[in-house]
Short mmCIF file of C-alpha atoms and ligand atoms in Angstrom, two decimals:
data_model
loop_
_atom_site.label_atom_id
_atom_site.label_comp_id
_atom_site.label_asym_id
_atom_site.label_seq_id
_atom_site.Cartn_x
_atom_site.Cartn_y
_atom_site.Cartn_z
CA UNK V 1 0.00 0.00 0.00
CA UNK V 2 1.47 3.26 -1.03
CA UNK V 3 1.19 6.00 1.33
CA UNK V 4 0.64 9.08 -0.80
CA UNK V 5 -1.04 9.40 -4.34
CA UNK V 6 0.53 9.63 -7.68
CA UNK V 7 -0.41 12.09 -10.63
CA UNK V 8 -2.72 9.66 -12.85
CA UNK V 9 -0.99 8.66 -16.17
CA UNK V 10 -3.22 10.72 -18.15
CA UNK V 11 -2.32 14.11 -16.20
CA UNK V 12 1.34 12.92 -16.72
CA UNK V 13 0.86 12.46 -20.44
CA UNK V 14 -0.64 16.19 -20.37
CA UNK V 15 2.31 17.22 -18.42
CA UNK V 16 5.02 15.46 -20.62
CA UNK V 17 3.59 17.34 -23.81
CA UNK V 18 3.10 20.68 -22.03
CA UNK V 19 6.89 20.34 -20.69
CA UNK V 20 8.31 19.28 -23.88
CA UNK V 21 10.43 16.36 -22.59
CA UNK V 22 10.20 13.18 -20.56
CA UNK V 23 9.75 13.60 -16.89
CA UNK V 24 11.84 10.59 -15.98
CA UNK V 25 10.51 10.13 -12.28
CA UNK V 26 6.99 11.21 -13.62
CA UNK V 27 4.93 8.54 -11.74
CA UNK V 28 6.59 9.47 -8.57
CA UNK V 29 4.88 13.01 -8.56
CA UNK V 30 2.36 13.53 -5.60
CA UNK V 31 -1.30 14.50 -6.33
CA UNK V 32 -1.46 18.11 -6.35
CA UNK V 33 2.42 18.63 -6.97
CA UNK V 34 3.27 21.28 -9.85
CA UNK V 35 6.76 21.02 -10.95
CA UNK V 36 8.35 23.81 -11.11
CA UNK V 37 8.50 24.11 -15.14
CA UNK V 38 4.73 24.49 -14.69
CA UNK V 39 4.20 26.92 -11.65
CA UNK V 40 6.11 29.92 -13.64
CA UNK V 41 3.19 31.67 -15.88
CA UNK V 42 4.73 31.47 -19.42
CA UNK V 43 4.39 34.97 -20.91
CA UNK V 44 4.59 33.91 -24.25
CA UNK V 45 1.50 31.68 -24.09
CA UNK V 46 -0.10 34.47 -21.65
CA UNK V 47 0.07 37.09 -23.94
CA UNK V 48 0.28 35.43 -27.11
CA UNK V 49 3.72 36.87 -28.18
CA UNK V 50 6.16 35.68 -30.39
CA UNK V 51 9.38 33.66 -27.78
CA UNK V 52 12.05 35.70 -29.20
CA UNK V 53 10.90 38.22 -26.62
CA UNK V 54 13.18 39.48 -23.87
CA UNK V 55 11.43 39.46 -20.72
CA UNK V 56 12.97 42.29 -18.29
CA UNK V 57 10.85 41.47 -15.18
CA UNK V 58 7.47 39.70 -14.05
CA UNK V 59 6.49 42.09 -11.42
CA UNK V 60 4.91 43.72 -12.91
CA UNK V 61 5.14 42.26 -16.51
CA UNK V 62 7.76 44.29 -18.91
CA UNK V 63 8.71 42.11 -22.35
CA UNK V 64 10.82 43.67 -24.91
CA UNK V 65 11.10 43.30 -28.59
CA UNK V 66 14.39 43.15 -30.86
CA UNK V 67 15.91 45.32 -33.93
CA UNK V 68 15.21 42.53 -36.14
CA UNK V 69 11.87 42.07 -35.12
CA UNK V 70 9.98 45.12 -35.80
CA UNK V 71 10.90 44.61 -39.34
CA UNK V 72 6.85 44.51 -40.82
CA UNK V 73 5.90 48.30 -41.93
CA UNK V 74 2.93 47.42 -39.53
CA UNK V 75 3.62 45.91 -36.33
CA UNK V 76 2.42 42.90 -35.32
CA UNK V 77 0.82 42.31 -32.00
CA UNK V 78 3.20 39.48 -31.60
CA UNK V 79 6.58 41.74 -31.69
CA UNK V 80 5.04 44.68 -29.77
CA UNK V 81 6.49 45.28 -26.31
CA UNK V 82 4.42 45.36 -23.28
CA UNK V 83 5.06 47.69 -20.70
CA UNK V 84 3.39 47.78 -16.94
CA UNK V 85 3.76 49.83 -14.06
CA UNK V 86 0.95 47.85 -11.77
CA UNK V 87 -0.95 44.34 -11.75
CA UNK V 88 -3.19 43.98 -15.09
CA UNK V 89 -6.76 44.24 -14.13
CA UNK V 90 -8.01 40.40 -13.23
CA UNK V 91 -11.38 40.47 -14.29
CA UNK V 92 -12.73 43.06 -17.14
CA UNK V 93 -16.28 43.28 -17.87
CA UNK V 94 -16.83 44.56 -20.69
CA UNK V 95 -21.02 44.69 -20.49
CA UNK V 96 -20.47 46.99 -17.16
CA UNK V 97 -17.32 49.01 -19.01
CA UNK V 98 -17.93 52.97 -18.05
CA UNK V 99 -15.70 55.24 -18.92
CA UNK V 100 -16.74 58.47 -16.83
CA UNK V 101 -15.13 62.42 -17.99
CA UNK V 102 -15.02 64.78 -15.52
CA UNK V 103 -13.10 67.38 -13.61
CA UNK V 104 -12.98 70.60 -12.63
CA UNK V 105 -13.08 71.95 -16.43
CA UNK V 106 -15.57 70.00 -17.54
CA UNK V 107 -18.66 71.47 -18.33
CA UNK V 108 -20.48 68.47 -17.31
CA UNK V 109 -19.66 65.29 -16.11
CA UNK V 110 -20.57 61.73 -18.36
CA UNK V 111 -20.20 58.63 -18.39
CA UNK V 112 -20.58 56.15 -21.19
CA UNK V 113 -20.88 52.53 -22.03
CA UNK V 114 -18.69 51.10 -24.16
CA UNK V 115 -21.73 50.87 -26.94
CA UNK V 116 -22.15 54.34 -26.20
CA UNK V 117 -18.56 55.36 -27.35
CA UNK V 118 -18.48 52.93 -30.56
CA UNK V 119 -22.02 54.37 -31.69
CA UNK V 120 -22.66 57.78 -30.93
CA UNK V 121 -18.69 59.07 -32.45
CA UNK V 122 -17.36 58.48 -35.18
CA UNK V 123 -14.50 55.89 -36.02
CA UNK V 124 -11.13 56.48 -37.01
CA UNK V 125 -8.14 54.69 -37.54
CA UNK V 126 -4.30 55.86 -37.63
CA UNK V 127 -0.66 53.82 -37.56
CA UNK V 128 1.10 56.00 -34.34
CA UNK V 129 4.21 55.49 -33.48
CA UNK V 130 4.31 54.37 -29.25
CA UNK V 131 7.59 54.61 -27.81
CA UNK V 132 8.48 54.30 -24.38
CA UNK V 133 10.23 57.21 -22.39
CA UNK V 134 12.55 54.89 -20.94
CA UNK V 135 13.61 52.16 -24.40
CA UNK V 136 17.39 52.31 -24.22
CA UNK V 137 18.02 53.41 -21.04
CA UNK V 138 20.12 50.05 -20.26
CA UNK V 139 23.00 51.97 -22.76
CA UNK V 140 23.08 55.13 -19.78
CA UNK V 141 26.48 55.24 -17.34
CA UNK V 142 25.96 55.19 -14.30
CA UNK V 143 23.34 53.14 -14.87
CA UNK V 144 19.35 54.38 -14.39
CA UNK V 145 17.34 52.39 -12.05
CA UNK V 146 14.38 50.82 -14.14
CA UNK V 147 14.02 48.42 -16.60
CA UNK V 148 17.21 47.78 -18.53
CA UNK V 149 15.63 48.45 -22.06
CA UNK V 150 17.42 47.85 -25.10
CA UNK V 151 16.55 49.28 -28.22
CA UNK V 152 12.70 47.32 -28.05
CA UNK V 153 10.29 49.26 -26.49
CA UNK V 154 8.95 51.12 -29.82
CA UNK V 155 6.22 49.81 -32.56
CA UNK V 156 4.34 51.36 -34.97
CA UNK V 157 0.50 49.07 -34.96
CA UNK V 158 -2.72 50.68 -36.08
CA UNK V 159 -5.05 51.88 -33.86
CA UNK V 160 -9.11 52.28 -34.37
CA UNK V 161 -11.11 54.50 -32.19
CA UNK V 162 -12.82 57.61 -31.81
CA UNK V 163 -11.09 61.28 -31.39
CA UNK V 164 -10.38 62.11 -27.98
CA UNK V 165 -11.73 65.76 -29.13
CA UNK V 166 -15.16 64.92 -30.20
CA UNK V 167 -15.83 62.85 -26.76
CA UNK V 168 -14.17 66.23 -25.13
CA UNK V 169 -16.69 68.76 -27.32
CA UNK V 170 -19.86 66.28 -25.78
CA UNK V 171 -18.65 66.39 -22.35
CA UNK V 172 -18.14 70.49 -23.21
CA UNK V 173 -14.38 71.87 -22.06
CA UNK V 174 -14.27 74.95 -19.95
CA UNK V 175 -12.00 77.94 -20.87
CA UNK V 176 -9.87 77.25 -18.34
CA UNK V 177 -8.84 73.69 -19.36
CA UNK V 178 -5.03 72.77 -19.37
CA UNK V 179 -5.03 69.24 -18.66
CA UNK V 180 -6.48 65.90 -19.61
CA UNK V 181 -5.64 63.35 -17.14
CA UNK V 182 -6.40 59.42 -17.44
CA UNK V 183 -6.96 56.97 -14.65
CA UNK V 184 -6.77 53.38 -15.17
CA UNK V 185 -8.17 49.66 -14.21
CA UNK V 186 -4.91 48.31 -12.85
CA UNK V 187 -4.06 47.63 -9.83
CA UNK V 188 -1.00 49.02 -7.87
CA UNK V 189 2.01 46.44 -7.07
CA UNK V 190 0.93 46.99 -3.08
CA UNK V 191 -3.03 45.69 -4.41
CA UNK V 192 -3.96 48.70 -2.78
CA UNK V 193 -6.90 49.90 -4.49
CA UNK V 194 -6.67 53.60 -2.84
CA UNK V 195 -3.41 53.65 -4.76
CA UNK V 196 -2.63 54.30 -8.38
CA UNK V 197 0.11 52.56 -10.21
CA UNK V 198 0.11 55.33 -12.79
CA UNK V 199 -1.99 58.38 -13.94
CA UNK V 200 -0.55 60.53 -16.78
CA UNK V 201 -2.07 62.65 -19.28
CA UNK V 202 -1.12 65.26 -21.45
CA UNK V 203 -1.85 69.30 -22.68
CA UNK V 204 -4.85 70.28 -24.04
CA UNK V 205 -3.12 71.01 -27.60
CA UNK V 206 -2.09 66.94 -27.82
CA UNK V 207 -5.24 65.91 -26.54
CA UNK V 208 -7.23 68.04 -29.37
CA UNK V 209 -5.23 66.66 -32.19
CA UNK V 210 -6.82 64.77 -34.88
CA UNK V 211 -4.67 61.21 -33.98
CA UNK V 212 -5.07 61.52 -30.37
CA UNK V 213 -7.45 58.39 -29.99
CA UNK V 214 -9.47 56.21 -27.27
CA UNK V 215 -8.97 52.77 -28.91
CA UNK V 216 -10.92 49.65 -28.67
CA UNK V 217 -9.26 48.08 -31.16
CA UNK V 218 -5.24 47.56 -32.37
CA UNK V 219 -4.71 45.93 -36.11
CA UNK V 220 -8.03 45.70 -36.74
CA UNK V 221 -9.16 43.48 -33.53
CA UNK V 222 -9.76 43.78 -29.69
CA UNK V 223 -7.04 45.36 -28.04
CA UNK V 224 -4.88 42.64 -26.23
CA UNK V 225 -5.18 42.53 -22.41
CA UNK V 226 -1.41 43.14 -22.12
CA UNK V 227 -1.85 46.16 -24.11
CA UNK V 228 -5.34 47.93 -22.84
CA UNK V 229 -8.18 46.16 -23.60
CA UNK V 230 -10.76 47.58 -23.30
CA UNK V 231 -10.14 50.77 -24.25
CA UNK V 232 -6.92 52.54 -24.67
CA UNK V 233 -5.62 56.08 -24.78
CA UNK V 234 -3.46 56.32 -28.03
CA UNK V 235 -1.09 59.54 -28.62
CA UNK V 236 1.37 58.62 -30.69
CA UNK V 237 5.00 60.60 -30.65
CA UNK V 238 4.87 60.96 -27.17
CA UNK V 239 6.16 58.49 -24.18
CA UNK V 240 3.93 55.49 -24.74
CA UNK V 241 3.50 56.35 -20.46
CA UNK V 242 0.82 59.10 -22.21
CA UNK V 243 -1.48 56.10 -23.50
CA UNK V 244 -3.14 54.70 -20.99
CA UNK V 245 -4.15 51.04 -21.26
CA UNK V 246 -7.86 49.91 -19.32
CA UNK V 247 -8.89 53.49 -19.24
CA UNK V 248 -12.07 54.46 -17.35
CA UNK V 249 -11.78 57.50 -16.31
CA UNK V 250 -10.66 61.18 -17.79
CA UNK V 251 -10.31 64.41 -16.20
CA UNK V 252 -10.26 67.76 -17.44
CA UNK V 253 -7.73 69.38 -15.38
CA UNK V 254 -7.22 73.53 -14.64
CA UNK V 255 -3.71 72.74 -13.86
CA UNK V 256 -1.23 70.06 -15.09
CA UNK V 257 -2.09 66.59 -13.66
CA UNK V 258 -0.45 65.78 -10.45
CA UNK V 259 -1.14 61.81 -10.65
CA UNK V 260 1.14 59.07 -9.78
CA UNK V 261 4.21 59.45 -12.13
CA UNK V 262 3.62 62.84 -13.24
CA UNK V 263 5.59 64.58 -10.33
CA UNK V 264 9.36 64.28 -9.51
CA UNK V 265 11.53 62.75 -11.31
CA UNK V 266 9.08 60.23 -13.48
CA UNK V 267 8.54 60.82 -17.33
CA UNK V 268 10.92 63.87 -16.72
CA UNK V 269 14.38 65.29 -17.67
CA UNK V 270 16.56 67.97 -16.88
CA UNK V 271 15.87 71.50 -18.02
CA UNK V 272 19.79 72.16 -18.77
CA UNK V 273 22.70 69.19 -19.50
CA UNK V 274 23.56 67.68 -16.33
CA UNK V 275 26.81 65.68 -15.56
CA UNK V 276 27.08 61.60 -15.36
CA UNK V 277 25.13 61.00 -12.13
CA UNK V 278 24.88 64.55 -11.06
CA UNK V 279 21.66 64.86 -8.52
CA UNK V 280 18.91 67.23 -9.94
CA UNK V 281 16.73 68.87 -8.13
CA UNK V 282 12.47 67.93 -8.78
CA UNK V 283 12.34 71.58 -10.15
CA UNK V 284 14.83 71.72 -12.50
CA UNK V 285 12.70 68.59 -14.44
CA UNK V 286 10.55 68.99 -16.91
CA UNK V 287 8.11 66.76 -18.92
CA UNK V 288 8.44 64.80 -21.44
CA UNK V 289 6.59 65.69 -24.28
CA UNK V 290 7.51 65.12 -28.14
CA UNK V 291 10.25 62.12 -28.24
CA UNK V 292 13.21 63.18 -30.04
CA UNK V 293 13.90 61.58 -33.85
CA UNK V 294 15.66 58.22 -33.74
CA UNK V 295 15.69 55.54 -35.92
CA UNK V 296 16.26 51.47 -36.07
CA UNK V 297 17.72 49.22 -38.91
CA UNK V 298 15.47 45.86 -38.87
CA UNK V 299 16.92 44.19 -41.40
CA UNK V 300 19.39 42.57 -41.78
CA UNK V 301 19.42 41.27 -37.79
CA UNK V 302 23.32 42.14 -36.37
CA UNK V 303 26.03 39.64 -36.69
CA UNK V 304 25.05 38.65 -40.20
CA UNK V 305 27.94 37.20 -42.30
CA UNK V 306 27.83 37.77 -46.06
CA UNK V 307 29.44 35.23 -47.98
CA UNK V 308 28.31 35.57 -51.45
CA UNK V 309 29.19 39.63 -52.74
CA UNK V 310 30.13 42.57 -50.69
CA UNK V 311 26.93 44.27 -51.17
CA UNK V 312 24.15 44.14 -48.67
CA UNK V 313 19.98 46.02 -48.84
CA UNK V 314 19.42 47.26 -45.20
CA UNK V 315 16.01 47.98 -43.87
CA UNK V 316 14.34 49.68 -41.30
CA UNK V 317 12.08 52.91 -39.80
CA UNK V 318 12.22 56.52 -38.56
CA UNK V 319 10.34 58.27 -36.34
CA UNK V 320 10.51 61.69 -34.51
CA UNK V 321 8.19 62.74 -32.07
CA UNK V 322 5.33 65.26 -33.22
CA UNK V 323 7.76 66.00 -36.57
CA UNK V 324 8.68 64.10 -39.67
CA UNK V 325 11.97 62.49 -40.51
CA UNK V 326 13.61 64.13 -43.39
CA UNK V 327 16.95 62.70 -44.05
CA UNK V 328 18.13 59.17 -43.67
CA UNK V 329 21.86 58.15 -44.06
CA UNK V 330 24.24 55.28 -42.98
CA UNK V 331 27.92 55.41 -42.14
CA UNK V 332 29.62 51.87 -42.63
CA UNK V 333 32.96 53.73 -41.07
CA UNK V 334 31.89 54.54 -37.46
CA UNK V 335 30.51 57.99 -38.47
CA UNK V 336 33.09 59.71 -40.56
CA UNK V 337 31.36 59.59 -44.32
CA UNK V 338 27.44 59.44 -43.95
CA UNK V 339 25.67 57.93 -47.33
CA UNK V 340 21.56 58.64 -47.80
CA UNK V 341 18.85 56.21 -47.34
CA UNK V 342 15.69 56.04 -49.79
CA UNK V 343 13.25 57.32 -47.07
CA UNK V 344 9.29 56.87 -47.20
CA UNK V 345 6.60 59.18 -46.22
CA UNK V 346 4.37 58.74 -43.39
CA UNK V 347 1.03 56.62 -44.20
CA UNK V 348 -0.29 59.40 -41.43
CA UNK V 349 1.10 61.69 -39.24
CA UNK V 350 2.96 60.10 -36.09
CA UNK V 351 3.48 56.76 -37.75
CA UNK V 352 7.49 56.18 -38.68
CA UNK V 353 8.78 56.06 -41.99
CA UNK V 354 10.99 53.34 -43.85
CA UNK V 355 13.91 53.71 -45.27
CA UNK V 356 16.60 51.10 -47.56
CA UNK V 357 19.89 50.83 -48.83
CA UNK V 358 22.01 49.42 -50.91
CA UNK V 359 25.80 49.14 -48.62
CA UNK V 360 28.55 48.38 -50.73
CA UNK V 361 31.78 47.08 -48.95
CA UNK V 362 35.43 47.59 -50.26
CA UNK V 363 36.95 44.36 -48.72
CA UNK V 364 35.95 41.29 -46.30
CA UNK V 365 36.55 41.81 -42.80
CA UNK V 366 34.12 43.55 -39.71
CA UNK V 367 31.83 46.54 -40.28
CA UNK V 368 29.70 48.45 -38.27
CA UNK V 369 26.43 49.91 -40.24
CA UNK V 370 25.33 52.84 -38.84
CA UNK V 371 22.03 54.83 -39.41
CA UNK V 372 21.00 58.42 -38.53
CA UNK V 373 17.71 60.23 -39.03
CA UNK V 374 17.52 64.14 -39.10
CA UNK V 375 13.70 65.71 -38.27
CA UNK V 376 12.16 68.23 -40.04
CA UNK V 377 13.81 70.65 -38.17
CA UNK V 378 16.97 69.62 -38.75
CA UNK V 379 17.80 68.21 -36.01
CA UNK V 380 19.65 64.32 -36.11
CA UNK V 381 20.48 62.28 -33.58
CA UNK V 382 23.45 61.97 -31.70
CA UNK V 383 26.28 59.35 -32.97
CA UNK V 384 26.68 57.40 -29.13
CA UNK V 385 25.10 58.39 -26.17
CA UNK V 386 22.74 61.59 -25.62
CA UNK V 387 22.34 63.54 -22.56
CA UNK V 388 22.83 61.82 -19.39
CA UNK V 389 19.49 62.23 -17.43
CA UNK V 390 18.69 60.68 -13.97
CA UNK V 391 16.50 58.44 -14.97
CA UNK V 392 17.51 57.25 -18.00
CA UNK V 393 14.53 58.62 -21.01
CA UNK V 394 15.21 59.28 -24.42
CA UNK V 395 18.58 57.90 -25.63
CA UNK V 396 17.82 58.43 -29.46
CA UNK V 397 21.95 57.17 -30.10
CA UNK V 398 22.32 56.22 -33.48
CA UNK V 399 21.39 52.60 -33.93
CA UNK V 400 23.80 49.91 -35.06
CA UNK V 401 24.50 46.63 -36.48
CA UNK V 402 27.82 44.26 -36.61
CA UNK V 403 28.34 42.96 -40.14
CA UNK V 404 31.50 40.40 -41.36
CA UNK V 405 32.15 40.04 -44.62
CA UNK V 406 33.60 36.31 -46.12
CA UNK V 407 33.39 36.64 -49.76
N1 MTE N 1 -3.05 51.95 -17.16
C1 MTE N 1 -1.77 51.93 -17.56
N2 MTE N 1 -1.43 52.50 -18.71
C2 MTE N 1 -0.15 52.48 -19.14
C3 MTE N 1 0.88 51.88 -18.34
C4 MTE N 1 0.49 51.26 -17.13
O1 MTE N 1 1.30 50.70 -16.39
N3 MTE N 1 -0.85 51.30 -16.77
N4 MTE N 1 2.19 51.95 -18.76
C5 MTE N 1 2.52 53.04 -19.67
C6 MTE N 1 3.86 52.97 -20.21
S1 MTE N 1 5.12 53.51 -19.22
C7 MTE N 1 4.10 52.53 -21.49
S2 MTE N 1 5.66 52.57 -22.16
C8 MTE N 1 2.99 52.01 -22.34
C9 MTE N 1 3.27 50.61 -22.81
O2 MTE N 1 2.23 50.16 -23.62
P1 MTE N 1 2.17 48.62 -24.06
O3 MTE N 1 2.34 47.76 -22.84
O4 MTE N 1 0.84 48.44 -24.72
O5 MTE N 1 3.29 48.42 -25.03
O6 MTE N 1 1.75 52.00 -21.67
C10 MTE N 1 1.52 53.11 -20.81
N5 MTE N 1 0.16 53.06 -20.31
MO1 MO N 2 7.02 53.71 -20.61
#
């Protein structure tokens, strides 16, 4: 007589296929064991992502993409990163959805259904560029505390919706508006539910533009969990931290939003340059509005060999903020001679453009390809490493890949 229970064979066959490999002592598991390779959540079944994703942390949930995988013109939910400052909500019911608009410069204050919003305004749908304040802040020195983002956190998806200013003309603004604030379904990391995990917003100007959307749906289907659903703030050009995923509430605001990570330090940089890991004072910060132009070769991924000619057709996008990219060049000798691109133009405003090339190299041995976008006022990015900052935002260094050539 044994005294504990075994797993039944047909839970172990179920475990064997979900593992991937023989469990050799398999019959020896209790009842009501999980091995371990089954009590970690696996974020790329969870959020249905492609497993070429970086995972940064899992509390709270931050997955990054790669270079070479943003290489569609549109991107796929599958590549996009996913970025959380809180617990996503648990249980969304989308029947009993509300989204309420208030605030002390709001004429009135409304609430509507989710029916309400996808019947009464009209739909629209624009390819905006979402880039987080924070995507390559793991290149900074002294390091910023924060997730250790590479060059990832940035896609370009489409998003369908309705204008944020024809729900603000029904609710009716007040003169004295300055503000439109979002607050969110998710939970802070504490599960505190007197405490926000974030609650950003942005001027009255951005939030009256024609792209400035509330999305229900990204590349033409319900917005993922991971990435809002139901309903999403979308203003593309700006830190992605503006876009609020599970939004229900908005408020029109007389002064700038003080919510959680609009104050301090968060989504902020220094007014003047600053040295390596100089402390700045709270006042001398100031928000982060349009992200600077930058730019990212997906294709060909680095470390590619060519062994066949000496002549290679990169790939990849530009983006800058509230601007357009102009110029688009490549420097395959660390930034002394800079070559043009073929640039595109933008299917819409805020969504990045794509450029191509034909490199031609004079002899085999290692390269470096280098590419550099300049915005439509001039301005390009910086070769290495912008201005340090305390916490890291907005490194728009020139991006680049290793290349050997074996002819
Ligand atoms: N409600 C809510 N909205 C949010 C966040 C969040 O944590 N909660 N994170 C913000 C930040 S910092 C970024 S970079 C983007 C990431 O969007 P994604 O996860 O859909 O890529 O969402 C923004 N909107
Ligand atoms: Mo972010």
């Amino acid at each position: 007589m044994n005294r504990r229970n075994f797993i039944s064979s047909s839970v172990l066959s179920s475990l064997t296929l979900a593992i991937g490999s023989t469990v050799v002592y398999g019959k020896m598991i209790p009842e009501g064991y999980t091995p371990l390779a089954m009590q970690e959540p696996n974020p790329f079944k969870l959020f249905n992502i492609s497993e070429e994703m970086t995972v940064l942390n899992d509390r709270p949930w931050n997955i990054e993409s790669k270079a070479h995988l943003l290489n569609d013109k549109v991107t796929p939910n599958k590549y996009m990163f996913i970025r959380n400052n809180g617990i996503i909500p648990e249980n969304i019911e989308v029947d009993s959805w509300k989204l309420i608009v208030d605030g002390e410069s709001a004429m009135s204050s409304k609430e509507y259904t989710l029916e309400d919003l996808k019947q009464n305004f009209k739909h629209y749908t624009y390819q905006l560029t979402l880039e987080c304040g924070g995507n390559g802040r793991s290149e900074f020195n002294p390091p910023a505390k924060g997730n250790q983002w590479g060059v990832g956190a940035v896609y370009c998806s489409n998003w369908t919706g309705i204008r944020l200013k024809d729900l603000l003309e029904d609710v009716g603004v007040k003169s004295d508006a300055v503000y439109v604030a979002y607050y969110a379904a998710d939970l802070h990391l504490s599960r505190n539910p007197e405490k926000e995990p974030i609650s950003r917003g942005m001027p009255m100007s951005k939030a009256l533009e024609d792209e400035t959307l509330i999305a229900f749906q990204l590349n033409g289907e319900d917005i993922p969990i991971a990435h809002g659903y139901p309903l999403r703030l979308v203003a593309g050009g700006w830190p992605a931290s503006v876009s609020g995923k599970w939004l229900n509430r908005i408020r029109l605001r007389d002064v700038v939003h003080d919510g959680a990570k609009m104050t301090g330090q968060s989504y902020r940089v220094p007014k003047r340059p600053v040295a390596p890991g100089e402390k700045v004072d709270d006042k001398d910060m100031v928000i982060i509005e349009s992200m600077p132009v930058k730019s990212l070769i997906t294709f060909p991924k680095s470390g590619a060999i060519l062994n066949k000619k000496r002549s290679l057709n990169i790939e990849g996008h530009a983006w800058a903020g509230d601007l357009e990219v102009s110029k688009m060049e490549y420097s395959i000798d660390f930034g002394s001679n800079w070559t043009p691109c073929t640039l595109t133009k933008p299917v819409n405003r805020l969504a990045w453009q794509h450029f191509e090339a034909q490199v031609d190299f004079p002899e085999n041995g290692y390269y470096e390809i280098w590419a550099r976008a300049t915005d439509s006022n001039g301005k390009s990015q910086p070769m290495v490493i912008p201005g340090w900052n305390p916490k890291g935002y907005l490194n728009n260094a020139c991006h680049r890949i290793a290349i050997k050539v074996e002819v």
